Coordinates of C-alpha atoms and ligand atoms in Angstrom, one line a residue:
X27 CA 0.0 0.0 0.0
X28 CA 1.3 3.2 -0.7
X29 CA 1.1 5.5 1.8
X30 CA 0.6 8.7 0.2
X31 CA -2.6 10.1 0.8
X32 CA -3.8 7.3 2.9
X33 CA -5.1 8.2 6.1
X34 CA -3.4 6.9 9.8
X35 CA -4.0 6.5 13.4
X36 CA -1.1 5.8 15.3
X37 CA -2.1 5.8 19.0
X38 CA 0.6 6.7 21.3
X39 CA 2.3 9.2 19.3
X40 CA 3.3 11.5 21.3
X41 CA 6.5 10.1 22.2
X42 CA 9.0 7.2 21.2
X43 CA 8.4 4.7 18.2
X44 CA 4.9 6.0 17.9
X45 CA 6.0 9.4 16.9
X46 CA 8.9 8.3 14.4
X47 CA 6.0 6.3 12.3
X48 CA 3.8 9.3 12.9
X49 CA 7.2 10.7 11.0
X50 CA 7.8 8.4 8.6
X51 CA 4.4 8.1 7.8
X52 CA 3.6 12.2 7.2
X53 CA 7.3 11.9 5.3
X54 CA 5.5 9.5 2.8
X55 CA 2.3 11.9 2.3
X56 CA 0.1 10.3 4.6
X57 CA -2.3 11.9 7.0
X58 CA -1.7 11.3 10.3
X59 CA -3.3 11.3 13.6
X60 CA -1.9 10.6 16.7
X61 CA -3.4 10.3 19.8
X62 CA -1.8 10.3 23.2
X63 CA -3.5 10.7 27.2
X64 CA -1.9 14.3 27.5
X65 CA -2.5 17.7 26.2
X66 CA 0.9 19.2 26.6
X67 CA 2.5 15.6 24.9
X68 CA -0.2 15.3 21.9
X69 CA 0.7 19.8 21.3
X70 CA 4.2 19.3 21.5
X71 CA 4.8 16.3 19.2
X72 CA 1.9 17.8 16.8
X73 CA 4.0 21.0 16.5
X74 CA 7.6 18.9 16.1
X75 CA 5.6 16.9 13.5
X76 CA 4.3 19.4 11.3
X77 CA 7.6 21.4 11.5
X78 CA 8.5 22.4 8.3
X79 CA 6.4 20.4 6.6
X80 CA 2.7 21.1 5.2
X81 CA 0.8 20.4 8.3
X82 CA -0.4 16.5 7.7
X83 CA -0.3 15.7 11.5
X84 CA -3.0 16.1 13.7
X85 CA -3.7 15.5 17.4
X86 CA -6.4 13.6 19.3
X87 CA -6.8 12.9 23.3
X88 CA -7.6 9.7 23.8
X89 CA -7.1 7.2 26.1
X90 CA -6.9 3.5 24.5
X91 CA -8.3 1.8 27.6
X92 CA -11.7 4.4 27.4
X93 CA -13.7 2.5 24.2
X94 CA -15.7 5.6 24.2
X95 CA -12.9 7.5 23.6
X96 CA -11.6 5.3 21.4
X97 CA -15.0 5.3 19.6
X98 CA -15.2 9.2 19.5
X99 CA -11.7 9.5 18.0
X100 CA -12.4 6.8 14.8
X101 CA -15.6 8.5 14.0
X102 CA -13.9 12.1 14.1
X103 CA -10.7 10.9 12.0
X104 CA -12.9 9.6 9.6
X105 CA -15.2 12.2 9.6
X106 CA -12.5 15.0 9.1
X107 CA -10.2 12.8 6.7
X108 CA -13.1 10.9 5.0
X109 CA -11.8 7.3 5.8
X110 CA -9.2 5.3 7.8
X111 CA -6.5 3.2 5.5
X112 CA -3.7 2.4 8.4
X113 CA -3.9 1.4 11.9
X114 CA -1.0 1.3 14.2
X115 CA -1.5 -0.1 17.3
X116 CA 1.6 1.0 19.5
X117 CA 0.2 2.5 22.8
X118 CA 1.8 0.7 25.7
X119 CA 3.0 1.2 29.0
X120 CA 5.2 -1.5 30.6
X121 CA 5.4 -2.0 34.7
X122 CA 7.5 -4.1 36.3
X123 CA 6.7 -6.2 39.5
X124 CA 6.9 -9.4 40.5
X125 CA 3.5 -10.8 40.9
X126 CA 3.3 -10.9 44.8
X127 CA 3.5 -7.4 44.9
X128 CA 2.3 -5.9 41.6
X129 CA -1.1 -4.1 42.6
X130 CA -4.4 -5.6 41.1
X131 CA -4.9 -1.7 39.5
X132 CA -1.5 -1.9 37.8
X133 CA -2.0 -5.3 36.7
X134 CA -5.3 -3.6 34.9
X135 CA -3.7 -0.8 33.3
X136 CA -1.4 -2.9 31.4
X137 CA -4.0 -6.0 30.2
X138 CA -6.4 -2.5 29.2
X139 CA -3.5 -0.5 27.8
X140 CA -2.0 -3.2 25.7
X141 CA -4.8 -5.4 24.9
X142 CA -7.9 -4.4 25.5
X143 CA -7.0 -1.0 24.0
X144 CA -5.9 -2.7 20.7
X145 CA -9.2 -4.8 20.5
X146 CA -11.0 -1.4 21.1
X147 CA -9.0 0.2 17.7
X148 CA -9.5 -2.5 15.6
X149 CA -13.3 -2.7 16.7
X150 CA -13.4 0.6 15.4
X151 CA -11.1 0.5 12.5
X152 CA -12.7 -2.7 10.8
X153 CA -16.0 -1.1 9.6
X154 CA -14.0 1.9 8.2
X155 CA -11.5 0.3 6.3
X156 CA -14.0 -2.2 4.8
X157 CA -15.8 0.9 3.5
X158 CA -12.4 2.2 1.9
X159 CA -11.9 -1.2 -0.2
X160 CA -9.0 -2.4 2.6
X161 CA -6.4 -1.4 5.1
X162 CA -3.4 -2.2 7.0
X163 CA -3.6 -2.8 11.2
X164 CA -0.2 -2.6 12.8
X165 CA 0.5 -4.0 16.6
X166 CA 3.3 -3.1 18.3
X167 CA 3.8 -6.0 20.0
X168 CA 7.5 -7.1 21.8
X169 CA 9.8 -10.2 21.6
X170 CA 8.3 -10.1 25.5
X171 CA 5.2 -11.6 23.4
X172 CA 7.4 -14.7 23.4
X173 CA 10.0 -14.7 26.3
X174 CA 8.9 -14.7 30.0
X175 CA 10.9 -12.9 32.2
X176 CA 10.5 -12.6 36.2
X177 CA 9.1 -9.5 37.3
X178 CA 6.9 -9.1 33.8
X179 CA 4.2 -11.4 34.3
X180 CA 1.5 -7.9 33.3
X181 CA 3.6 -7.0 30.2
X182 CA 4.1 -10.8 28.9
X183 CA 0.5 -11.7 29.4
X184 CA 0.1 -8.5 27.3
X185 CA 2.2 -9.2 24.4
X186 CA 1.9 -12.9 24.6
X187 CA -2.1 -12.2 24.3
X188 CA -1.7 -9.4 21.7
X189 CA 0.5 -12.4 19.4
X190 CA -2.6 -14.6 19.7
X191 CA -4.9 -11.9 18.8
X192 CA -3.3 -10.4 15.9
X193 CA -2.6 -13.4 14.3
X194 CA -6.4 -14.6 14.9
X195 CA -7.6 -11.1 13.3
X196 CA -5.2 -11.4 10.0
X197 CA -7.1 -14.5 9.4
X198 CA -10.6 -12.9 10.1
X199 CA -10.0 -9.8 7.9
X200 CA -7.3 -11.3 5.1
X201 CA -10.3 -11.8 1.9
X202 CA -11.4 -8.2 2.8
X203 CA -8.5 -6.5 1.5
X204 CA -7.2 -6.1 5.4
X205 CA -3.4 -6.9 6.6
X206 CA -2.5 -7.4 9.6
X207 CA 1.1 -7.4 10.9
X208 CA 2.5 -7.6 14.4
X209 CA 6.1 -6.2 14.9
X210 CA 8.2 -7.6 17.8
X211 CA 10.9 -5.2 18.8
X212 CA 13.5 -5.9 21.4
X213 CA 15.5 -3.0 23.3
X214 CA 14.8 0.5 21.9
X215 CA 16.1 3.6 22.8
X216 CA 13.0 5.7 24.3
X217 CA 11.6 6.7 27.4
X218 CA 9.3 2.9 28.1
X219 CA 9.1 1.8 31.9
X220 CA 10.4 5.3 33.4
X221 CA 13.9 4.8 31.0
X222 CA 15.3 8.0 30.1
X223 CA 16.3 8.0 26.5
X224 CA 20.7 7.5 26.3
X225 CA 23.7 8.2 24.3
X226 CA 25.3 5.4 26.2
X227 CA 22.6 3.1 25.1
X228 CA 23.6 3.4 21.2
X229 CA 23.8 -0.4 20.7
X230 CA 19.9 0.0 21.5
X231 CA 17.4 0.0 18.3
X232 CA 16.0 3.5 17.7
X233 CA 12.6 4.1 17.1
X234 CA 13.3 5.2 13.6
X235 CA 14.5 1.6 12.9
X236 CA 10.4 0.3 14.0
X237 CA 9.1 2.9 11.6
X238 CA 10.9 1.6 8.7
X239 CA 10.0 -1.5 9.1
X240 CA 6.3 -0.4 9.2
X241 CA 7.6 1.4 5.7
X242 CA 9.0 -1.6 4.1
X243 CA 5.8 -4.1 5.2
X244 CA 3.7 -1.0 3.8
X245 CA 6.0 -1.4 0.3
X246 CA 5.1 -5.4 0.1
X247 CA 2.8 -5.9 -2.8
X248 CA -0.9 -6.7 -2.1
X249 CA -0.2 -10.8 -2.7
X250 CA 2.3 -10.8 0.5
X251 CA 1.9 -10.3 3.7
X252 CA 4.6 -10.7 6.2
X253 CA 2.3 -10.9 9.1
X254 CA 4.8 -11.7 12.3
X255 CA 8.6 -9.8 12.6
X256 CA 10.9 -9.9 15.0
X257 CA 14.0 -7.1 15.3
X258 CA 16.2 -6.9 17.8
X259 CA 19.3 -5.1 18.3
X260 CA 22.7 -7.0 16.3
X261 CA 25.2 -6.4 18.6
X262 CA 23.7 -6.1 22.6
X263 CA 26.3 -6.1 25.4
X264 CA 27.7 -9.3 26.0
X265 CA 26.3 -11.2 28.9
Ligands
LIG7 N1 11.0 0.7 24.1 C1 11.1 -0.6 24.0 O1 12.2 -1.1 24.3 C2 10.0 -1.5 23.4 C3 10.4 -2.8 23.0 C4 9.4 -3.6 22.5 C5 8.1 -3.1 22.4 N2 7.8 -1.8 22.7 C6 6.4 -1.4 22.6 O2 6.4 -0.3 21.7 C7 5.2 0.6 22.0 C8 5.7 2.0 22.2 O3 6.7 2.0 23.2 P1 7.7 3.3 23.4 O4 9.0 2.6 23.8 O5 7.6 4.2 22.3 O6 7.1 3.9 24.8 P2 7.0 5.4 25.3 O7 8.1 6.3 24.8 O8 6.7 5.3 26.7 O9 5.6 5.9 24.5 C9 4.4 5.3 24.8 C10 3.3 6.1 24.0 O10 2.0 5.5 24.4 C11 1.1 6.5 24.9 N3 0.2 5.9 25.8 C12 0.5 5.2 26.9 N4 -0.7 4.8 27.5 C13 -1.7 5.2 26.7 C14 -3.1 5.1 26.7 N5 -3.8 4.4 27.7 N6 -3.8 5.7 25.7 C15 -3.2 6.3 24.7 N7 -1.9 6.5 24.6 C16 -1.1 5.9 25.6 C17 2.1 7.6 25.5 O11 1.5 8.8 25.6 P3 0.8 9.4 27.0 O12 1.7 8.9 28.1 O13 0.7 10.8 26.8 O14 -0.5 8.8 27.0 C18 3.2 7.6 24.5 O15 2.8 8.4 23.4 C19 4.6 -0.1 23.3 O16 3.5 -0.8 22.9 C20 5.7 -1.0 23.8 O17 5.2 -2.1 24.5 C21 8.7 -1.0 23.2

């Protein structure tokens, strides 16, 4: 699919490997809107966005785990841009506790953030794209969909459950013109879990390197559809 002139939601963009798609995306003469939970975050990143550039960003408040917001956002998107053509699914929040200790609250926010927020989108985004002929649905998932770790039982539920359901919904919506991919990043360099964003972190991926690969699956012809891929950085420090 070729993005130019196609219209995109990419929900968490305020910030990280949501905003460098945003990028990427509004570099390749899409219209994009991003959405975030916070004024100040959704202003700022519109304004960096649409820095020098013809203004193909906008901004939405709206909070992934809230399906009326989410509701209220596809319908005003669509309404303003006449259609939706690309969904990525990257909001995420990760906290870390062992289970013992993680609060029941916490435990919610991510299950809501990650997954229920993501079925919520593509409740939403189905109808639309089937009106436009097709579309493309992007998770953000993690290679924490497939390897446990202590202390992120939450987030590997998440992503584990996220796997299951993206690969169940590229089989539901495959004859109507809809991909669906799932990318599974390891390390990158943003501000996830509390991390600060570092120089000393530069064998990390950057969040540039997740947007291109949302470029290059976009750049597949209609017949293929790589629906699973993993990246993780070439050269971590040795353990
Ligand atoms: N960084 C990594 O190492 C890494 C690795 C593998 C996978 N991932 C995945 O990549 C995705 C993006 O991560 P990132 O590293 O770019 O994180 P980040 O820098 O913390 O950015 C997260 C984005 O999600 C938004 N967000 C969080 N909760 C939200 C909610 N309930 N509703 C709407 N937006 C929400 C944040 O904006 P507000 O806070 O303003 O809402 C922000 O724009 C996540 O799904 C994460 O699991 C990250």
């Amino acid at each position: 699919m070729n993005p130019e002139s196609k219209v995109a939601i990419v929900t968490g963009g305020t910030r990280g490997i949501g905003r460098a798609i945003a990028k990427a995306l509004a570099d390749a003469g899409a219209m994009v809107a991003i959405t975030g939970r916070h004024e100040s975050g959704v202003s700022a990143a519109v304004s960096q966005l649409n820095e020098g550039s013809s203004g193909s960003v906008a901004g939405y408040l709206c909070d992934v785990r809230n399906y009326n917001h989410v509701k209220g956002l596809f319908e005003e998107v669509a309404g303003r841009f006449g259609g939706i053509d690309i969904l990525v699914n990257n909001a995420g929040i990760g906290l870390f506790e062992p289970v013992e200790t993680m609060s029941p609250e916490d435990f919610r926010a991510v299950i809501e953030t990650n997954l229920a927020g993501v079925f919520y989108c593509c409740h939403a985004a189905i109808p639309l794209m089937k009106q436009r002929g097709g579309g493309y649905i992007f998770n953000i998932s993690s290679l924490a969909g497939t390897n446990a770790h202590p202390r992120m039982a939450a987030y590997n539920a998440s992503k584990f459950g996220l796997n299951g359901f993206s690969e169940a919904l590229m089989q539901e919506v495959r004859q109507d013109n809809i991909k669906v991919s799932y990318i599974m990043p390891g390390s990158v360099n943003t501000e996830f879990g509390g991390d600060e964003p570092s120089d000393e972190k530069s064998w990390q991926l950057q969040p540039s390197d997740i947007a291109r690969v949302i470029l290059d699956l976009l750049a597949m012809p209609d017949r293929a559809l790589p629906s699973r891929v993993e990246i993780r950085p070439s050269k971590p420090p040795k353990k």
